[in-house]
PDB file of C-alpha atoms in Angstrom:
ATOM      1  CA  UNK A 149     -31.418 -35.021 -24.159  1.00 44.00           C
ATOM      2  CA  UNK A 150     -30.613 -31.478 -24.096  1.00 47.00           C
ATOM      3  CA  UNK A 151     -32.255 -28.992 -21.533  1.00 52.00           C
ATOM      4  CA  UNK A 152     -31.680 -25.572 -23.539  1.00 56.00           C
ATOM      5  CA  UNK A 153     -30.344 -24.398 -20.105  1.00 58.00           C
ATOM      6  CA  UNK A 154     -28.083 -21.425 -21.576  1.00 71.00           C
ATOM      7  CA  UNK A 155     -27.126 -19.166 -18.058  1.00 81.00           C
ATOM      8  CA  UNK A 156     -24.312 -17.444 -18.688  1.00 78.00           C
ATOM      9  CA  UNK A 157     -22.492 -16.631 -15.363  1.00 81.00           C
ATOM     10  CA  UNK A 158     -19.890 -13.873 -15.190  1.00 82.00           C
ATOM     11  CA  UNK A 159     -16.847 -13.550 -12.703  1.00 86.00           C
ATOM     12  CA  UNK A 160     -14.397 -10.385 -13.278  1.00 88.00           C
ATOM     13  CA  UNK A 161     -11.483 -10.126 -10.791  1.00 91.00           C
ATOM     14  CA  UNK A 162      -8.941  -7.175 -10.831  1.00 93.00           C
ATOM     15  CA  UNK A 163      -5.781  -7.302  -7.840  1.00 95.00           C
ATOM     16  CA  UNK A 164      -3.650  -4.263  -7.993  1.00 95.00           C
ATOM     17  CA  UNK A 165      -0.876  -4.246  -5.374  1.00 96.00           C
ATOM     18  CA  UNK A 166       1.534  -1.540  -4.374  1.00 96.00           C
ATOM     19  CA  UNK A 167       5.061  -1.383  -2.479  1.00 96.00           C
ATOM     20  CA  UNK A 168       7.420   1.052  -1.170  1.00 97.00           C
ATOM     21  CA  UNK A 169      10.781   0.312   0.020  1.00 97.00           C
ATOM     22  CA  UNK A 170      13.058   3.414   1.420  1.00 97.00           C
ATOM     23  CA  UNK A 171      16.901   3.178   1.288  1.00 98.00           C
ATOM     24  CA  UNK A 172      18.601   6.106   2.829  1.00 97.00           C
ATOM     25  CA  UNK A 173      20.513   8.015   4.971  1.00 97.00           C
ATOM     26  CA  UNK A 174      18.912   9.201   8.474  1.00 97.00           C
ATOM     27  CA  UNK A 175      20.206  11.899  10.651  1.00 98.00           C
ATOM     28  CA  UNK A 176      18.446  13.006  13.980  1.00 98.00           C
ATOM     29  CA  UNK A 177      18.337  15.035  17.405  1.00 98.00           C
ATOM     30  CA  UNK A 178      17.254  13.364  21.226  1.00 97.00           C
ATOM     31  CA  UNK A 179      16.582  15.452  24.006  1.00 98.00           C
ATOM     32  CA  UNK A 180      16.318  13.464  27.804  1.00 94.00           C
ATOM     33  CA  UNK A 181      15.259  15.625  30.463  1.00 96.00           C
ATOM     34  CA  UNK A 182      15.284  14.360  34.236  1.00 93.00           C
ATOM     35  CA  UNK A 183      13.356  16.049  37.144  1.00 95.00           C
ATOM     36  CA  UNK A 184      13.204  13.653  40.046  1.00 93.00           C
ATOM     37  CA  UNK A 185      11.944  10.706  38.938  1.00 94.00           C
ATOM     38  CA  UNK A 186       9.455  11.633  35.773  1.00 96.00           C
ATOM     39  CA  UNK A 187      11.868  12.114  32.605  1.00 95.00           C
ATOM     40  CA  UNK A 188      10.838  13.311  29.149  1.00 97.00           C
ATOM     41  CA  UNK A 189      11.648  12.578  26.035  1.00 96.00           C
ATOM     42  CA  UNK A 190      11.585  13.990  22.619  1.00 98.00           C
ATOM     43  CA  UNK A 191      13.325  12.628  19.498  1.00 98.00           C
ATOM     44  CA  UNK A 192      13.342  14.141  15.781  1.00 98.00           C
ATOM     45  CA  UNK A 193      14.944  11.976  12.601  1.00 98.00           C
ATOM     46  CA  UNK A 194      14.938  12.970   8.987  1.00 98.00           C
ATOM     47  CA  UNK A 195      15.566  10.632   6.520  1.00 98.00           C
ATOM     48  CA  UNK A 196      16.775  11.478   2.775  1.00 98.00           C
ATOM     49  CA  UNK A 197      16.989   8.679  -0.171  1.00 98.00           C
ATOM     50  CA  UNK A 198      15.534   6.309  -2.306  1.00 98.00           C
ATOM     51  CA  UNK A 199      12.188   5.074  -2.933  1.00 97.00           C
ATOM     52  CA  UNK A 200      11.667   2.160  -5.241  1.00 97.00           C
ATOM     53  CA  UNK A 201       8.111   1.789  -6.012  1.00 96.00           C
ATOM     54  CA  UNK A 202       6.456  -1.738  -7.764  1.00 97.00           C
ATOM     55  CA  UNK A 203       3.135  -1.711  -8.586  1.00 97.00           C
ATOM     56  CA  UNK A 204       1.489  -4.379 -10.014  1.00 97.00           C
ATOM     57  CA  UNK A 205      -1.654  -4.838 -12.001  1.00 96.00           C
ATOM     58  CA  UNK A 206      -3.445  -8.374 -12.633  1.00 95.00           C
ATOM     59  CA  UNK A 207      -7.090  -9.524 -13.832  1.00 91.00           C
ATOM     60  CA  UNK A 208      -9.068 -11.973 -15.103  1.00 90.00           C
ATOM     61  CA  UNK A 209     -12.986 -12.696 -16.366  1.00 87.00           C
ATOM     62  CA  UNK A 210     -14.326 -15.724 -16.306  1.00 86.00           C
ATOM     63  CA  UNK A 211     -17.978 -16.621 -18.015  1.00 83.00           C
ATOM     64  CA  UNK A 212     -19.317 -19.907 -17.308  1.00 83.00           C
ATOM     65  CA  UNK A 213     -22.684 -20.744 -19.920  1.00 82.00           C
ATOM     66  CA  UNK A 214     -24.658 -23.498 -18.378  1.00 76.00           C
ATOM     67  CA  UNK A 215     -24.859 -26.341 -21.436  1.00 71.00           C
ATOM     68  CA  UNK A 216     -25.916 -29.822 -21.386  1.00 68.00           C
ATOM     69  CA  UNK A 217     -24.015 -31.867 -20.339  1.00 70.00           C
ATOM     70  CA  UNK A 218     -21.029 -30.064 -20.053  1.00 71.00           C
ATOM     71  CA  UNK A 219     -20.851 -26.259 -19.018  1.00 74.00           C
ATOM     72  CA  UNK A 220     -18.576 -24.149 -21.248  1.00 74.00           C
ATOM     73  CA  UNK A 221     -15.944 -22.371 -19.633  1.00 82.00           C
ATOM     74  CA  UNK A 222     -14.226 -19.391 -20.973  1.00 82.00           C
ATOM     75  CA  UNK A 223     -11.708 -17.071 -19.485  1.00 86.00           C
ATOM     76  CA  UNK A 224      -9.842 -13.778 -20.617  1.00 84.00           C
ATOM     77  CA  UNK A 225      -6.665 -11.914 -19.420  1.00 84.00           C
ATOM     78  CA  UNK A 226      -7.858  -8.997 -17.555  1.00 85.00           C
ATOM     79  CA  UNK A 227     -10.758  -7.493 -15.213  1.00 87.00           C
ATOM     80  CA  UNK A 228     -12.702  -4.514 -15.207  1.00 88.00           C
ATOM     81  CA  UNK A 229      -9.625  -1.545 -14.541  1.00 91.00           C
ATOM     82  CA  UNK A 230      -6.572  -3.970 -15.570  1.00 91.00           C
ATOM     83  CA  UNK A 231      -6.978  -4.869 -18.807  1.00 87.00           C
ATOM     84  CA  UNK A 232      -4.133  -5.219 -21.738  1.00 84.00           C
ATOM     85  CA  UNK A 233      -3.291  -1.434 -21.696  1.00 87.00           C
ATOM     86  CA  UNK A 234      -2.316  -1.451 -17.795  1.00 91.00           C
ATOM     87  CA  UNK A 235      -1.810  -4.866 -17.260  1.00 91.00           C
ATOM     88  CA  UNK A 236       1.571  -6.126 -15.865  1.00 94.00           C
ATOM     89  CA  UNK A 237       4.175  -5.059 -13.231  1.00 96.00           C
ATOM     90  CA  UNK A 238       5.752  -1.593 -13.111  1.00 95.00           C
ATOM     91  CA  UNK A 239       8.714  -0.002 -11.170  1.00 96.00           C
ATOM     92  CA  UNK A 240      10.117   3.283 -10.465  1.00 95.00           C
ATOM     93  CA  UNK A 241      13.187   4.882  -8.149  1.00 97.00           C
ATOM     94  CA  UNK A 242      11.788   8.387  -6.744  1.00 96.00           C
ATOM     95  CA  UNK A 243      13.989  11.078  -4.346  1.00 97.00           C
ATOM     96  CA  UNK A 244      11.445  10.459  -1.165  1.00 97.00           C
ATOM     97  CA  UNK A 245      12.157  12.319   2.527  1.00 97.00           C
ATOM     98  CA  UNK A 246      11.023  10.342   5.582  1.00 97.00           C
ATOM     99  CA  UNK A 247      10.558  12.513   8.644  1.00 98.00           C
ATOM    100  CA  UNK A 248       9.830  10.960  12.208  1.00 98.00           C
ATOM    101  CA  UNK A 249       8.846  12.356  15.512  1.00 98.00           C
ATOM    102  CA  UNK A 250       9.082  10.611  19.504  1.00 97.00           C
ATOM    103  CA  UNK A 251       7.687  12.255  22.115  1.00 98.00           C
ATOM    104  CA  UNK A 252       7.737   9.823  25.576  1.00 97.00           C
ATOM    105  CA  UNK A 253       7.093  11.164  29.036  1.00 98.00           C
ATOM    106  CA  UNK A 254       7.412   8.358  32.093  1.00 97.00           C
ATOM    107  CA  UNK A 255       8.685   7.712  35.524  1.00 96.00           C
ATOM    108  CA  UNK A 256      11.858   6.358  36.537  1.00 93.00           C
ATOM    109  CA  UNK A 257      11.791   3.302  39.466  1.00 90.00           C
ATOM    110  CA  UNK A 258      15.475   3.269  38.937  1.00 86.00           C
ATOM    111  CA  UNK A 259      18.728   4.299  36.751  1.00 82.00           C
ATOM    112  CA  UNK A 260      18.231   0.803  35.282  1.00 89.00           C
ATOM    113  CA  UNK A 261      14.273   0.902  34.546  1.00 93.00           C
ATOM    114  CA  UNK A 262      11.433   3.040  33.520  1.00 94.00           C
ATOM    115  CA  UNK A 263       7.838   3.038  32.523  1.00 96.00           C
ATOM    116  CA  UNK A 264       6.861   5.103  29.687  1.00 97.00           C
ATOM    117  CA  UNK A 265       3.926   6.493  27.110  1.00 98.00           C
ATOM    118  CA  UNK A 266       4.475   8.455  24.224  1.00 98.00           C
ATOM    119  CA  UNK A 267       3.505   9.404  20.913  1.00 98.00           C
ATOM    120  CA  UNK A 268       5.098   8.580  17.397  1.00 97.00           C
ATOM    121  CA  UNK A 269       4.843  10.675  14.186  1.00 98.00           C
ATOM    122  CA  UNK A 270       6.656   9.174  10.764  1.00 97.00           C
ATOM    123  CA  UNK A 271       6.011  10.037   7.205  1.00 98.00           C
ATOM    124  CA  UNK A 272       7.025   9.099   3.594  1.00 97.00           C
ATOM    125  CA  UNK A 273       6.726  11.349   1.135  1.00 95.00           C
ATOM    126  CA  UNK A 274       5.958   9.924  -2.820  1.00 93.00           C
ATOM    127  CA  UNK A 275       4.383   6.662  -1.790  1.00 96.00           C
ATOM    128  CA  UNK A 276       2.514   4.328  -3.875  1.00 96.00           C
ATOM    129  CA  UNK A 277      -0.813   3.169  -2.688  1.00 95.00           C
ATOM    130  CA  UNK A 278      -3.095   0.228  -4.414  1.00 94.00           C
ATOM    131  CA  UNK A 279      -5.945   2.636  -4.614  1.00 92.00           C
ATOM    132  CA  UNK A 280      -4.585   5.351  -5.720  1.00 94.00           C
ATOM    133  CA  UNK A 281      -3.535   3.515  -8.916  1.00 94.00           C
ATOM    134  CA  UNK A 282      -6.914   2.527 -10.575  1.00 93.00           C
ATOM    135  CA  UNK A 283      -7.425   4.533 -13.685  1.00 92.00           C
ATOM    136  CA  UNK A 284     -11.049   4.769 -13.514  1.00 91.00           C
ATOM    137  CA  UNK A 285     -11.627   5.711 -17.431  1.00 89.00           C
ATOM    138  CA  UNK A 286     -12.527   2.446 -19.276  1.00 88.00           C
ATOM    139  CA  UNK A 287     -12.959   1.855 -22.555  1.00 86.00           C
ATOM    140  CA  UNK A 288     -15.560  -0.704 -22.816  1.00 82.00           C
ATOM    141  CA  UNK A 289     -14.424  -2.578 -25.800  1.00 80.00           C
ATOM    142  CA  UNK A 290     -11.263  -3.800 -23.808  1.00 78.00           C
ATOM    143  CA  UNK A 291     -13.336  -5.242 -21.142  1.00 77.00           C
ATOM    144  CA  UNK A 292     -13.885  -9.273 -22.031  1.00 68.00           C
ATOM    145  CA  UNK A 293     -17.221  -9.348 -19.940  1.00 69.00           C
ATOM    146  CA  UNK A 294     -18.679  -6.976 -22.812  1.00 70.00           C
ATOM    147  CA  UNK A 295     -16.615  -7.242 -26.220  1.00 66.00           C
ATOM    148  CA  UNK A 296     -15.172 -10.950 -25.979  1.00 59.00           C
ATOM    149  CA  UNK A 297     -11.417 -11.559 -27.650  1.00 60.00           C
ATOM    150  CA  UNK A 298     -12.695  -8.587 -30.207  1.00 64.00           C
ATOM    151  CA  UNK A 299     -10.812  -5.917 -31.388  1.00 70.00           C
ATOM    152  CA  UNK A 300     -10.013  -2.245 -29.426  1.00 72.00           C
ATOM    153  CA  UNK A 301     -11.943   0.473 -30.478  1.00 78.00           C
ATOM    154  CA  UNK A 302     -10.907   4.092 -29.173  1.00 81.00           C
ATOM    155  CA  UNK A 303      -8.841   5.926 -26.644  1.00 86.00           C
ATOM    156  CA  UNK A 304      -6.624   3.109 -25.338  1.00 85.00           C
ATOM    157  CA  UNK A 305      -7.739   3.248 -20.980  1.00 88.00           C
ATOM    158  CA  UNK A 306      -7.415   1.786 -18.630  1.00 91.00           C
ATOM    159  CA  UNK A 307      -3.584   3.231 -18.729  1.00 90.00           C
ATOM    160  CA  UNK A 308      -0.596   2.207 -16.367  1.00 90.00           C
ATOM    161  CA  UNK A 309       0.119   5.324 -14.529  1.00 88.00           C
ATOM    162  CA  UNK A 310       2.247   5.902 -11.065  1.00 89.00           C
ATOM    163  CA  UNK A 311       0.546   8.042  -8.691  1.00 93.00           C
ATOM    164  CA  UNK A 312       2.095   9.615  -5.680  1.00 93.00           C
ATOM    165  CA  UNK A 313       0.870  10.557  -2.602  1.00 93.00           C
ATOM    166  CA  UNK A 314       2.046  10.816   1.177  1.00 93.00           C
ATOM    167  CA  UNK A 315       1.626   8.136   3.903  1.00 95.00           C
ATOM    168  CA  UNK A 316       2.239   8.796   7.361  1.00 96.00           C
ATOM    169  CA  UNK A 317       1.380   7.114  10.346  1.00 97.00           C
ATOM    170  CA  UNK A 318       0.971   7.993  14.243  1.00 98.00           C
ATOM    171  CA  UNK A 319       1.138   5.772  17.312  1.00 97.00           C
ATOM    172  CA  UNK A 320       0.927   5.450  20.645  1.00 97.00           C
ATOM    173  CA  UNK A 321       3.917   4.195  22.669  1.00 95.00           C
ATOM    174  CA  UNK A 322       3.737   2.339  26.029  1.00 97.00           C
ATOM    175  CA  UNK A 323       6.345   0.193  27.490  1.00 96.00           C
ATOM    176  CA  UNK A 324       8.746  -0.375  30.698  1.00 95.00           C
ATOM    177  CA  UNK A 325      12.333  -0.240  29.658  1.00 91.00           C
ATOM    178  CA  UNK A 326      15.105  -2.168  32.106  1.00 93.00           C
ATOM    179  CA  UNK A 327      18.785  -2.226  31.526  1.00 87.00           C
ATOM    180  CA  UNK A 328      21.235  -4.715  32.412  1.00 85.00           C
TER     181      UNK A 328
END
């Protein structure tokens, strides 16, 4: 006998992921400066090349209506901000430069070992980043949640864009150093 349970239960997931991989040349200064047994150091590096850029957009909404006795399950290509008009993987080569800065200060037991803390500065310039990629305009009749397998209607968004910011990155060095 049939219940007339008809829930409908909606799941939307969206994954966008971004990567950066540098190739390139690297050129750099190191200054070492002794008095008694504390020592500084300071070292400077630019890089110039390459960066190849993949981002990739995926989604997928499922609906679940409760029916007797079997539940109906139905499930559509693409979320909420990936949807067919963004949807899929995307790559790009861009001219990045990737900067980096080492400043250490530490005492000297030996000439063969050292204790050390420092600071670390390094940057890449025209990075992808998985946030930064979300178009946020959405046209609600590509979104399966609301319009089903119907048809477009309007401005085609979400759209696959690439956009670049910087990254950088600072640390804090510690460490003993011994040479053989």
């Amino acid at each position: 006998a049939a219940t007339g349970n008809t829930e409908t239960f909606g799941m939307i997931a969206d994954q966008i992921d971004a990567h950066n991989e540098f190739h390139g040349g690297q050129v750099g200064l190191m200054a070492d400066m002794h008095r008694g047994s504390f020592f500084a150091e300071i070292t400077g590096k630019a890089a110039l090349g390459t960066n190849f850029e993949m981002v990739r957009r995926d989604g997928q909404t499922n609906l679940i209506t409760g029916a007797y006795p079997v539940p109906l399950l139905q499930s559509y290509h693409g979320g909420m901000f990936v949807q067919g008009s963004n949807l899929g993987q995307y790559t790009k080569a861009v001219f990045a430069v990737v900067p980096e800065a080492i400043c250490k200060v530490g005492l000297k037991f030996s000439d063969r070992s050292r204790f050390y803390i420092g600071y670390n500065f390094l940057y890449l310039s025209n990075a992808v980043r998985p946030g930064d990629q979300i178009d946020r305009s959405v046209n609600p009749t590509q979104i399966p949640l609301v319009a089903g397998a119907g048809p477009y209607v309007g401005p085609v968004r979400p759209q696959a864009t690439f956009v670049h910011s910087d990254f950088w990155v600072q640390g804090l060095v510690i460490g003993f150093e011994s040479r053989f």
